[in-house]
Every structure is written in structure tokens, then in C-alpha cells.
Amino acid sequence: MNRFRPKSRSSVALLWRDRPVSNSRLVGFASIARNFEVYLQKEVLIKTLEVSKNALPNETIGLLAGRTCQDSHGPYTVITAAEAALSNEIESTPAEVRISGAGYAQLRARLETNHPILEVVGWFHSHPLSQPLLSKEDLIEQLTWTDNTNIALVVSLVSHGERFGLFHGPDAVLLFQRSIVPNEGEH
Amino acid sequence: MTKARMEVHFSHPRLSRILTADVSPECTAQEAIEGLLEGDDVGPFIEPSPPHRPYELVIKRTQQIINPEMTFQEAGVLDGDVIEVRQAGQGARI
């Protein structure tokens, strides 16, 4: 007799809403290869940069929260919150950061407490010594984020080049920042 | 009297998702992980883990780790429990 029998699973219905291309509080990123976009609240970029600087000289890691939505062009992800791991939840050096399964669970519980109606949509970590590109270890981590709408954000603290790198899906497709045209009266 | 089967909710290690399953008290953590890898009609609930990042099952109510060969009964799992599927994470410089 089968000792494990799946019955059902929770499904998050995608919110049907036109993508927020004209919202000046959001920074849009798009894939050239695929029809997929991400909209990041500016405060998320500010917060992830701040916690990355606070963790210097070491790397740090955290989770991203928001919502995956869809419109007539397909699915897209909106990220409105980030939660960083605490120093006692990680082992980190200037070249790597590790978080245990228990640490991830604590981090996620904290994010869900602080943002009870958002879903976890991805992760971020910092590169104090290198560009915001995914390393071999980062690509392995991104493989554990199995949905095509899941996001990896890399924050670089080197003084030259791009500050942020954004990737989506388990195969880590690079996203490029798109221009935002604010609506009239929106500043 | 021990209930023949229990309804248990497994939380995904990364995403805000739950899979509910009927589980025998004699089911081991390893068997449950294999069941989650196999999944349901929708597909696998979890993917094969990369090297050095094995899955671990933990009873959310008690924080008891269910070791791979331990049965749910031995771990003290009750009907309606949430089982956290945990997996370590890592990032590194290029």
C-alpha cells in the first residue's frame, strides 16, 4: 500500500491586472529573449543595497516578496518587499554566503509575518567583490527556484559597473532595466 | 487507537505553496520526499536537490526534525500537521 498519497495542493491564482508600466515608484526589467517582465519597487532596491552595505565586508542573502500577475501579454512579477537574513542565520565571507534550511525557514517566517498577504517570489544576495552576475553556486541556488516567474537579484558593491543584476526562472535569464514613462500627474 | 492515515500539509522549501497528502504513520521522511518529488497530476512538488543541499522535513508545530529513516509516527506527526520541507541555500562571488 502506498504510504504517501497526494490529495491536493494550494494554487495561487494569478491576479489579472495590466502591468504597471507607467508607475514611477516601480523600476521595470524585461527579458529580451522572452516575453517576461519584473517590476521592482524602488524601496526594495534601496533596502537590499542598504543591507548589503551593512553586511560588509561579507556577503548577505535574503528573500523577495510580491505577487505574480498576468495580463494579455502574459505573466509578470511585481516585487514590493525584501527581508534580509540575520547574521545568526547565515555563515558568510566576502566571497560566499550560506543559509541553512532552518535559517531559510526563519527568514521566510519573518517575511510572511511582516508581509502577510505577499508571496515569496525570489531571493537576493550581495557581491561585495564582483559584478552583479550569477556565479556557478548562484546558478545552482537559482535551480531550486523552479518557477519561471521566480527572481534572483544580485547587488554588487564594487565601485564600477552595474549595481544590480536581475534574473528570472531556474535557467537564470538576464533581465534588462526598461525605461519608465510616468503618467501625467504622477511623480 | 492510532489513526490509519493522517492528512499532512507539506510546505515548499522556497515558495508560498502547500501540498496536502494522506500519509501512513509508517511512512518515513525519505518516502515522503520521494512522494513530493513524484508529485501529483500537476507535476513534481519539489525538484531533485542539487549536491550538498538535501531536503529535510521538520514538524512545524514541534520543530522536530524527521530523519530520513524515521517514520511519521516515531516523529510524533499528528493529523493536520504542517511539515516544513527545508533546504539550505548558498550564494557566492563570480
PDB file of C-alpha atoms in Angstrom:
ATOM      1  CA  MET A   1       0.000   0.000   0.000  1.00  0.00           C
ATOM      2  CA  ASN A   2       1.254   3.448  -0.867  1.00  0.00           C
ATOM      3  CA  ARG A   3       2.264   5.216   2.348  1.00  0.00           C
ATOM      4  CA  PHE A   4       2.191   8.639   0.711  1.00  0.00           C
ATOM      5  CA  ARG A   5      -0.796   9.727  -1.342  1.00  0.00           C
ATOM      6  CA  PRO A   6      -1.015  13.343  -2.595  1.00  0.00           C
ATOM      7  CA  LYS A   7      -4.504  14.838  -2.295  1.00  0.00           C
ATOM      8  CA  SER A   8      -4.331  18.464  -3.320  1.00  0.00           C
ATOM      9  CA  ARG A   9      -2.061  21.466  -3.483  1.00  0.00           C
ATOM     10  CA  SER A  10      -2.539  25.142  -2.917  1.00  0.00           C
ATOM     11  CA  SER A  11      -2.675  27.187  -6.060  1.00  0.00           C
ATOM     12  CA  VAL A  12      -2.069  30.890  -6.217  1.00  0.00           C
ATOM     13  CA  ALA A  13      -4.466  32.369  -8.740  1.00  0.00           C
ATOM     14  CA  LEU A  14      -2.654  34.923 -10.860  1.00  0.00           C
ATOM     15  CA  LEU A  15      -4.102  38.356 -10.410  1.00  0.00           C
ATOM     16  CA  TRP A  16      -5.333  39.635 -13.787  1.00  0.00           C
ATOM     17  CA  ARG A  17      -4.135  43.223 -13.972  1.00  0.00           C
ATOM     18  CA  ASP A  18      -2.481  45.387 -16.624  1.00  0.00           C
ATOM     19  CA  ARG A  19       1.250  45.602 -15.952  1.00  0.00           C
ATOM     20  CA  PRO A  20       2.321  48.831 -14.185  1.00  0.00           C
ATOM     21  CA  VAL A  21       4.479  50.232 -16.971  1.00  0.00           C
ATOM     22  CA  SER A  22       3.745  53.834 -16.003  1.00  0.00           C
ATOM     23  CA  ASN A  23       4.143  53.599 -12.236  1.00  0.00           C
ATOM     24  CA  SER A  24       7.062  55.829 -11.301  1.00  0.00           C
ATOM     25  CA  ARG A  25       7.518  54.053  -7.964  1.00  0.00           C
ATOM     26  CA  LEU A  26       8.474  50.864  -9.790  1.00  0.00           C
ATOM     27  CA  VAL A  27      11.558  50.029 -11.838  1.00  0.00           C
ATOM     28  CA  GLY A  28      10.833  47.730 -14.745  1.00  0.00           C
ATOM     29  CA  PHE A  29      13.129  44.978 -16.001  1.00  0.00           C
ATOM     30  CA  ALA A  30      12.473  42.941 -19.133  1.00  0.00           C
ATOM     31  CA  SER A  31      13.853  39.883 -20.832  1.00  0.00           C
ATOM     32  CA  ILE A  32      14.969  40.292 -24.423  1.00  0.00           C
ATOM     33  CA  ALA A  33      14.797  36.580 -25.074  1.00  0.00           C
ATOM     34  CA  ARG A  34      11.384  36.016 -23.514  1.00  0.00           C
ATOM     35  CA  ASN A  35       8.184  37.885 -23.035  1.00  0.00           C
ATOM     36  CA  PHE A  36       8.649  38.356 -19.305  1.00  0.00           C
ATOM     37  CA  GLU A  37       8.968  41.420 -17.098  1.00  0.00           C
ATOM     38  CA  VAL A  38       9.617  42.274 -13.465  1.00  0.00           C
ATOM     39  CA  TYR A  39       8.591  45.464 -11.656  1.00  0.00           C
ATOM     40  CA  LEU A  40      10.602  46.288  -8.549  1.00  0.00           C
ATOM     41  CA  GLN A  41       9.549  48.878  -6.036  1.00  0.00           C
ATOM     42  CA  LYS A  42      12.413  51.372  -5.701  1.00  0.00           C
ATOM     43  CA  GLU A  43      12.410  50.912  -1.918  1.00  0.00           C
ATOM     44  CA  VAL A  44      13.341  47.258  -2.461  1.00  0.00           C
ATOM     45  CA  LEU A  45      16.457  48.275  -4.368  1.00  0.00           C
ATOM     46  CA  ILE A  46      17.294  50.821  -1.676  1.00  0.00           C
ATOM     47  CA  LYS A  47      16.768  48.292   1.124  1.00  0.00           C
ATOM     48  CA  THR A  48      18.765  45.492  -0.500  1.00  0.00           C
ATOM     49  CA  LEU A  49      21.617  47.911  -1.176  1.00  0.00           C
ATOM     50  CA  GLU A  50      21.483  49.142   2.419  1.00  0.00           C
ATOM     51  CA  VAL A  51      21.555  45.669   3.992  1.00  0.00           C
ATOM     52  CA  SER A  52      24.323  44.651   1.594  1.00  0.00           C
ATOM     53  CA  LYS A  53      26.429  47.608   2.710  1.00  0.00           C
ATOM     54  CA  ASN A  54      25.666  46.876   6.365  1.00  0.00           C
ATOM     55  CA  ALA A  55      26.923  43.304   5.911  1.00  0.00           C
ATOM     56  CA  LEU A  56      30.294  44.392   4.537  1.00  0.00           C
ATOM     57  CA  PRO A  57      32.907  43.029   4.212  1.00  0.00           C
ATOM     58  CA  ASN A  58      30.826  39.867   3.876  1.00  0.00           C
ATOM     59  CA  GLU A  59      28.066  38.770   1.542  1.00  0.00           C
ATOM     60  CA  THR A  60      24.476  38.617   2.701  1.00  0.00           C
ATOM     61  CA  ILE A  61      21.276  36.975   1.488  1.00  0.00           C
ATOM     62  CA  GLY A  62      17.525  37.466   1.741  1.00  0.00           C
ATOM     63  CA  LEU A  63      14.126  36.878   0.204  1.00  0.00           C
ATOM     64  CA  LEU A  64      11.968  38.922  -2.139  1.00  0.00           C
ATOM     65  CA  ALA A  65       8.196  39.140  -1.811  1.00  0.00           C
ATOM     66  CA  GLY A  66       5.461  40.384  -4.073  1.00  0.00           C
ATOM     67  CA  ARG A  67       2.971  38.947  -6.459  1.00  0.00           C
ATOM     68  CA  THR A  68       2.959  37.244  -9.810  1.00  0.00           C
ATOM     69  CA  CYS A  69       0.270  38.716 -12.036  1.00  0.00           C
ATOM     70  CA  GLN A  70      -0.811  38.392 -15.627  1.00  0.00           C
ATOM     71  CA  ASP A  71      -2.311  40.481 -18.367  1.00  0.00           C
ATOM     72  CA  SER A  72      -2.941  39.935 -22.054  1.00  0.00           C
ATOM     73  CA  HIS A  73       0.833  39.851 -22.661  1.00  0.00           C
ATOM     74  CA  GLY A  74       1.411  37.025 -20.182  1.00  0.00           C
ATOM     75  CA  PRO A  75       2.705  36.697 -16.622  1.00  0.00           C
ATOM     76  CA  TYR A  76       4.927  39.219 -14.858  1.00  0.00           C
ATOM     77  CA  THR A  77       6.237  39.621 -11.320  1.00  0.00           C
ATOM     78  CA  VAL A  78       5.890  42.647  -9.041  1.00  0.00           C
ATOM     79  CA  ILE A  79       8.324  42.828  -6.099  1.00  0.00           C
ATOM     80  CA  THR A  80       7.358  45.139  -3.264  1.00  0.00           C
ATOM     81  CA  ALA A  81       9.300  43.849  -0.247  1.00  0.00           C
ATOM     82  CA  ALA A  82      12.586  42.289   0.781  1.00  0.00           C
ATOM     83  CA  GLU A  83      13.634  40.604   4.005  1.00  0.00           C
ATOM     84  CA  ALA A  84      17.300  40.086   4.827  1.00  0.00           C
ATOM     85  CA  ALA A  85      18.727  37.180   6.797  1.00  0.00           C
ATOM     86  CA  LEU A  86      20.010  37.976  10.270  1.00  0.00           C
ATOM     87  CA  SER A  87      23.674  37.437  10.988  1.00  0.00           C
ATOM     88  CA  ASN A  88      22.891  34.413  13.168  1.00  0.00           C
ATOM     89  CA  GLU A  89      21.002  32.767  10.303  1.00  0.00           C
ATOM     90  CA  ILE A  90      23.917  32.735   7.867  1.00  0.00           C
ATOM     91  CA  GLU A  91      27.586  31.911   7.500  1.00  0.00           C
ATOM     92  CA  SER A  92      29.235  34.447   5.272  1.00  0.00           C
ATOM     93  CA  THR A  93      32.570  35.656   4.000  1.00  0.00           C
ATOM     94  CA  PRO A  94      33.457  38.306   1.402  1.00  0.00           C
ATOM     95  CA  ALA A  95      33.210  35.558  -1.233  1.00  0.00           C
ATOM     96  CA  GLU A  96      30.176  33.481  -0.251  1.00  0.00           C
ATOM     97  CA  VAL A  97      27.092  33.220   1.928  1.00  0.00           C
ATOM     98  CA  ARG A  98      25.373  30.095   3.190  1.00  0.00           C
ATOM     99  CA  ILE A  99      21.980  29.817   4.855  1.00  0.00           C
ATOM    100  CA  SER A 100      20.796  26.597   6.450  1.00  0.00           C
ATOM    101  CA  GLY A 101      17.368  25.096   5.878  1.00  0.00           C
ATOM    102  CA  ALA A 102      16.416  26.261   9.371  1.00  0.00           C
ATOM    103  CA  GLY A 103      17.752  29.741   8.609  1.00  0.00           C
ATOM    104  CA  TYR A 104      15.723  29.902   5.413  1.00  0.00           C
ATOM    105  CA  ALA A 105      12.612  28.818   7.342  1.00  0.00           C
ATOM    106  CA  GLN A 106      13.148  31.559   9.972  1.00  0.00           C
ATOM    107  CA  LEU A 107      13.770  34.169   7.296  1.00  0.00           C
ATOM    108  CA  ARG A 108      10.666  33.150   5.403  1.00  0.00           C
ATOM    109  CA  ALA A 109       8.543  33.159   8.574  1.00  0.00           C
ATOM    110  CA  ARG A 110       9.718  36.690   9.332  1.00  0.00           C
ATOM    111  CA  LEU A 111       8.926  37.848   5.812  1.00  0.00           C
ATOM    112  CA  GLU A 112       5.454  36.287   5.975  1.00  0.00           C
ATOM    113  CA  THR A 113       4.817  37.942   9.345  1.00  0.00           C
ATOM    114  CA  ASN A 114       5.891  41.346   8.078  1.00  0.00           C
ATOM    115  CA  HIS A 115       4.104  40.980   4.735  1.00  0.00           C
ATOM    116  CA  PRO A 116       1.210  38.598   5.360  1.00  0.00           C
ATOM    117  CA  ILE A 117      -0.510  38.939   2.001  1.00  0.00           C
ATOM    118  CA  LEU A 118       2.566  38.732  -0.216  1.00  0.00           C
ATOM    119  CA  GLU A 119       4.092  35.585  -1.626  1.00  0.00           C
ATOM    120  CA  VAL A 120       7.771  34.710  -1.772  1.00  0.00           C
ATOM    121  CA  VAL A 121       8.851  35.360  -5.352  1.00  0.00           C
ATOM    122  CA  GLY A 122      12.631  35.130  -5.214  1.00  0.00           C
ATOM    123  CA  TRP A 123      15.884  35.786  -3.415  1.00  0.00           C
ATOM    124  CA  PHE A 124      18.685  38.318  -3.332  1.00  0.00           C
ATOM    125  CA  HIS A 125      22.279  38.296  -2.251  1.00  0.00           C
ATOM    126  CA  SER A 126      25.258  40.616  -2.391  1.00  0.00           C
ATOM    127  CA  HIS A 127      28.583  40.517  -4.207  1.00  0.00           C
ATOM    128  CA  PRO A 128      30.982  42.792  -2.293  1.00  0.00           C
ATOM    129  CA  LEU A 129      33.856  41.911  -4.605  1.00  0.00           C
ATOM    130  CA  SER A 130      32.349  41.218  -8.011  1.00  0.00           C
ATOM    131  CA  GLN A 131      29.844  42.257 -10.650  1.00  0.00           C
ATOM    132  CA  PRO A 132      26.114  41.533 -10.279  1.00  0.00           C
ATOM    133  CA  LEU A 133      26.251  38.338 -12.306  1.00  0.00           C
ATOM    134  CA  LEU A 134      25.402  34.831 -11.162  1.00  0.00           C
ATOM    135  CA  SER A 135      28.293  32.572 -10.169  1.00  0.00           C
ATOM    136  CA  LYS A 136      28.270  28.790 -10.530  1.00  0.00           C
ATOM    137  CA  GLU A 137      26.996  28.463  -6.934  1.00  0.00           C
ATOM    138  CA  ASP A 138      24.370  31.133  -7.583  1.00  0.00           C
ATOM    139  CA  LEU A 139      23.133  29.234 -10.648  1.00  0.00           C
ATOM    140  CA  ILE A 140      22.761  26.100  -8.511  1.00  0.00           C
ATOM    141  CA  GLU A 141      20.722  28.091  -5.992  1.00  0.00           C
ATOM    142  CA  GLN A 142      18.592  29.547  -8.766  1.00  0.00           C
ATOM    143  CA  LEU A 143      17.823  25.997  -9.937  1.00  0.00           C
ATOM    144  CA  THR A 144      15.983  25.493  -6.634  1.00  0.00           C
ATOM    145  CA  TRP A 145      13.625  28.353  -7.628  1.00  0.00           C
ATOM    146  CA  THR A 146      11.632  26.307 -10.044  1.00  0.00           C
ATOM    147  CA  ASP A 147       9.027  28.707 -11.360  1.00  0.00           C
ATOM    148  CA  ASN A 148       9.767  30.769 -14.438  1.00  0.00           C
ATOM    149  CA  THR A 149       8.486  33.844 -12.593  1.00  0.00           C
ATOM    150  CA  ASN A 150      10.966  33.453  -9.687  1.00  0.00           C
ATOM    151  CA  ILE A 151      13.597  36.148  -9.428  1.00  0.00           C
ATOM    152  CA  ALA A 152      17.258  36.342  -8.380  1.00  0.00           C
ATOM    153  CA  LEU A 153      18.549  39.818  -7.540  1.00  0.00           C
ATOM    154  CA  VAL A 154      22.304  40.351  -7.170  1.00  0.00           C
ATOM    155  CA  VAL A 155      23.586  43.518  -5.515  1.00  0.00           C
ATOM    156  CA  SER A 156      27.136  44.465  -6.465  1.00  0.00           C
ATOM    157  CA  LEU A 157      29.190  46.684  -4.173  1.00  0.00           C
ATOM    158  CA  VAL A 158      32.142  47.200  -6.476  1.00  0.00           C
ATOM    159  CA  SER A 159      32.687  50.814  -7.408  1.00  0.00           C
ATOM    160  CA  HIS A 160      32.314  50.424 -11.163  1.00  0.00           C
ATOM    161  CA  GLY A 161      29.737  48.814 -13.436  1.00  0.00           C
ATOM    162  CA  GLU A 162      26.135  47.896 -12.782  1.00  0.00           C
ATOM    163  CA  ARG A 163      24.827  47.943  -9.195  1.00  0.00           C
ATOM    164  CA  PHE A 164      22.006  45.421  -9.668  1.00  0.00           C
ATOM    165  CA  GLY A 165      21.594  42.238 -11.690  1.00  0.00           C
ATOM    166  CA  LEU A 166      18.200  40.616 -12.140  1.00  0.00           C
ATOM    167  CA  PHE A 167      17.481  37.128 -13.444  1.00  0.00           C
ATOM    168  CA  HIS A 168      14.358  35.008 -13.758  1.00  0.00           C
ATOM    169  CA  GLY A 169      13.499  31.333 -13.855  1.00  0.00           C
ATOM    170  CA  PRO A 170      15.539  28.253 -12.991  1.00  0.00           C
ATOM    171  CA  ASP A 171      17.667  28.821 -16.083  1.00  0.00           C
ATOM    172  CA  ALA A 172      18.510  32.355 -14.871  1.00  0.00           C
ATOM    173  CA  VAL A 173      17.600  34.524 -17.848  1.00  0.00           C
ATOM    174  CA  LEU A 174      19.095  38.028 -17.544  1.00  0.00           C
ATOM    175  CA  LEU A 175      16.648  40.940 -17.328  1.00  0.00           C
ATOM    176  CA  PHE A 176      17.454  44.440 -18.508  1.00  0.00           C
ATOM    177  CA  GLN A 177      16.163  47.650 -16.983  1.00  0.00           C
ATOM    178  CA  ARG A 178      13.483  49.204 -19.148  1.00  0.00           C
ATOM    179  CA  SER A 179      12.637  52.880 -19.293  1.00  0.00           C
ATOM    180  CA  ILE A 180       9.696  54.061 -17.271  1.00  0.00           C
ATOM    181  CA  VAL A 181       7.441  56.792 -18.577  1.00  0.00           C
ATOM    182  CA  PRO A 182       5.459  58.269 -15.682  1.00  0.00           C
ATOM    183  CA  ASN A 183       1.812  59.024 -16.206  1.00  0.00           C
ATOM    184  CA  GLU A 184       0.745  62.622 -16.304  1.00  0.00           C
ATOM    185  CA  GLY A 185       0.382  63.882 -12.742  1.00  0.00           C
ATOM    186  CA  GLU A 186       2.401  61.003 -11.274  1.00  0.00           C
ATOM    187  CA  HIS A 187       5.761  61.934  -9.779  1.00  0.00           C
TER     188      HIS A 187
ATOM    189  CA  MET B   1      -6.142   3.915  18.749  1.00  0.00           C
ATOM    190  CA  THR B   2      -3.734   5.125  16.099  1.00  0.00           C
ATOM    191  CA  LYS B   3      -5.408   6.602  13.054  1.00  0.00           C
ATOM    192  CA  ALA B   4      -4.776   4.546   9.906  1.00  0.00           C
ATOM    193  CA  ARG B   5      -3.776   7.555   7.845  1.00  0.00           C
ATOM    194  CA  MET B   6      -3.244  11.233   8.510  1.00  0.00           C
ATOM    195  CA  GLU B   7      -3.719  14.323   6.427  1.00  0.00           C
ATOM    196  CA  VAL B   8      -0.469  16.279   6.401  1.00  0.00           C
ATOM    197  CA  HIS B   9       0.414  19.583   4.741  1.00  0.00           C
ATOM    198  CA  PHE B  10       3.908  19.952   3.228  1.00  0.00           C
ATOM    199  CA  SER B  11       5.224  23.481   2.741  1.00  0.00           C
ATOM    200  CA  HIS B  12       7.545  24.143  -0.207  1.00  0.00           C
ATOM    201  CA  PRO B  13      11.179  24.982   0.723  1.00  0.00           C
ATOM    202  CA  ARG B  14      11.224  28.164  -1.351  1.00  0.00           C
ATOM    203  CA  LEU B  15       7.728  29.173  -2.424  1.00  0.00           C
ATOM    204  CA  SER B  16       4.463  30.000  -0.657  1.00  0.00           C
ATOM    205  CA  ARG B  17       2.927  26.666  -1.628  1.00  0.00           C
ATOM    206  CA  ILE B  18       1.455  23.681   0.163  1.00  0.00           C
ATOM    207  CA  LEU B  19       0.878  20.100  -0.927  1.00  0.00           C
ATOM    208  CA  THR B  20      -1.609  18.119   1.160  1.00  0.00           C
ATOM    209  CA  ALA B  21      -1.206  14.345   1.311  1.00  0.00           C
ATOM    210  CA  ASP B  22      -2.673  11.328   3.037  1.00  0.00           C
ATOM    211  CA  VAL B  23       0.227   9.737   4.849  1.00  0.00           C
ATOM    212  CA  SER B  24       0.528   6.439   6.668  1.00  0.00           C
ATOM    213  CA  PRO B  25       2.042   6.664  10.191  1.00  0.00           C
ATOM    214  CA  GLU B  26       4.615   4.140   8.937  1.00  0.00           C
ATOM    215  CA  CYS B  27       5.710   6.451   6.138  1.00  0.00           C
ATOM    216  CA  THR B  28       9.340   7.547   6.521  1.00  0.00           C
ATOM    217  CA  ALA B  29      10.696  11.003   5.723  1.00  0.00           C
ATOM    218  CA  GLN B  30      12.595   9.528   2.796  1.00  0.00           C
ATOM    219  CA  GLU B  31       9.406   8.011   1.377  1.00  0.00           C
ATOM    220  CA  ALA B  32       7.589  11.314   1.796  1.00  0.00           C
ATOM    221  CA  ILE B  33      10.381  13.191  -0.007  1.00  0.00           C
ATOM    222  CA  GLU B  34      10.181  10.649  -2.831  1.00  0.00           C
ATOM    223  CA  GLY B  35       6.421  11.250  -2.953  1.00  0.00           C
ATOM    224  CA  LEU B  36       6.947  15.009  -3.134  1.00  0.00           C
ATOM    225  CA  LEU B  37       9.485  14.544  -5.944  1.00  0.00           C
ATOM    226  CA  GLU B  38       6.950  12.443  -7.816  1.00  0.00           C
ATOM    227  CA  GLY B  39       4.194  14.934  -7.025  1.00  0.00           C
ATOM    228  CA  ASP B  40       0.648  14.719  -8.300  1.00  0.00           C
ATOM    229  CA  ASP B  41      -1.314  15.280 -11.508  1.00  0.00           C
ATOM    230  CA  VAL B  42       0.105  18.810 -11.691  1.00  0.00           C
ATOM    231  CA  GLY B  43       3.709  17.536 -11.612  1.00  0.00           C
ATOM    232  CA  PRO B  44       6.528  17.291  -9.066  1.00  0.00           C
ATOM    233  CA  PHE B  45       6.094  19.390  -5.916  1.00  0.00           C
ATOM    234  CA  ILE B  46       9.867  19.638  -5.461  1.00  0.00           C
ATOM    235  CA  GLU B  47      12.737  19.012  -7.861  1.00  0.00           C
ATOM    236  CA  PRO B  48      15.736  16.724  -7.256  1.00  0.00           C
ATOM    237  CA  SER B  49      18.034  18.569  -4.880  1.00  0.00           C
ATOM    238  CA  PRO B  50      21.429  19.809  -6.049  1.00  0.00           C
ATOM    239  CA  PRO B  51      24.575  18.319  -4.429  1.00  0.00           C
ATOM    240  CA  HIS B  52      25.060  19.187  -0.744  1.00  0.00           C
ATOM    241  CA  ARG B  53      21.547  20.636  -0.403  1.00  0.00           C
ATOM    242  CA  PRO B  54      19.404  17.673   0.674  1.00  0.00           C
ATOM    243  CA  TYR B  55      15.809  18.172   1.719  1.00  0.00           C
ATOM    244  CA  GLU B  56      14.925  17.942   5.396  1.00  0.00           C
ATOM    245  CA  LEU B  57      11.466  17.500   6.903  1.00  0.00           C
ATOM    246  CA  VAL B  58      10.546  19.339  10.116  1.00  0.00           C
ATOM    247  CA  ILE B  59       7.266  19.330  12.031  1.00  0.00           C
ATOM    248  CA  LYS B  60       6.311  22.995  12.224  1.00  0.00           C
ATOM    249  CA  ARG B  61       4.378  22.539  15.496  1.00  0.00           C
ATOM    250  CA  THR B  62       7.249  20.987  17.451  1.00  0.00           C
ATOM    251  CA  GLN B  63      10.301  21.802  15.273  1.00  0.00           C
ATOM    252  CA  GLN B  64      11.117  18.081  15.408  1.00  0.00           C
ATOM    253  CA  ILE B  65      13.386  17.023  12.553  1.00  0.00           C
ATOM    254  CA  ILE B  66      12.160  13.851  10.854  1.00  0.00           C
ATOM    255  CA  ASN B  67      15.329  11.983   9.934  1.00  0.00           C
ATOM    256  CA  PRO B  68      15.249  10.118   6.611  1.00  0.00           C
ATOM    257  CA  GLU B  69      14.580   6.656   8.104  1.00  0.00           C
ATOM    258  CA  MET B  70      12.264   7.891  10.884  1.00  0.00           C
ATOM    259  CA  THR B  71       8.543   7.229  10.459  1.00  0.00           C
ATOM    260  CA  PHE B  72       5.977   9.957  10.886  1.00  0.00           C
ATOM    261  CA  GLN B  73       4.600   8.109  13.913  1.00  0.00           C
ATOM    262  CA  GLU B  74       8.047   7.948  15.552  1.00  0.00           C
ATOM    263  CA  ALA B  75       8.482  11.672  14.944  1.00  0.00           C
ATOM    264  CA  GLY B  76       5.132  12.461  16.557  1.00  0.00           C
ATOM    265  CA  VAL B  77       3.345  13.770  13.479  1.00  0.00           C
ATOM    266  CA  LEU B  78      -0.357  14.349  14.091  1.00  0.00           C
ATOM    267  CA  ASP B  79      -3.293  14.593  11.727  1.00  0.00           C
ATOM    268  CA  GLY B  80      -3.382  18.129  10.307  1.00  0.00           C
ATOM    269  CA  ASP B  81       0.290  18.911  10.974  1.00  0.00           C
ATOM    270  CA  VAL B  82       2.285  21.177   8.687  1.00  0.00           C
ATOM    271  CA  ILE B  83       5.609  19.666   7.669  1.00  0.00           C
ATOM    272  CA  GLU B  84       8.231  22.145   6.530  1.00  0.00           C
ATOM    273  CA  VAL B  85      10.333  20.912   3.634  1.00  0.00           C
ATOM    274  CA  ARG B  86      13.642  22.653   4.255  1.00  0.00           C
ATOM    275  CA  GLN B  87      16.652  23.112   2.024  1.00  0.00           C
ATOM    276  CA  ALA B  88      19.815  25.112   2.592  1.00  0.00           C
ATOM    277  CA  GLY B  89      20.778  27.926   0.241  1.00  0.00           C
ATOM    278  CA  GLN B  90      24.017  29.468  -0.940  1.00  0.00           C
ATOM    279  CA  GLY B  91      25.412  32.333  -2.959  1.00  0.00           C
ATOM    280  CA  ALA B  92      28.964  33.090  -3.981  1.00  0.00           C
ATOM    281  CA  ARG B  93      31.033  35.596  -5.909  1.00  0.00           C
ATOM    282  CA  ILE B  94      31.866  35.050  -9.563  1.00  0.00           C
TER     283      ILE B  94
END
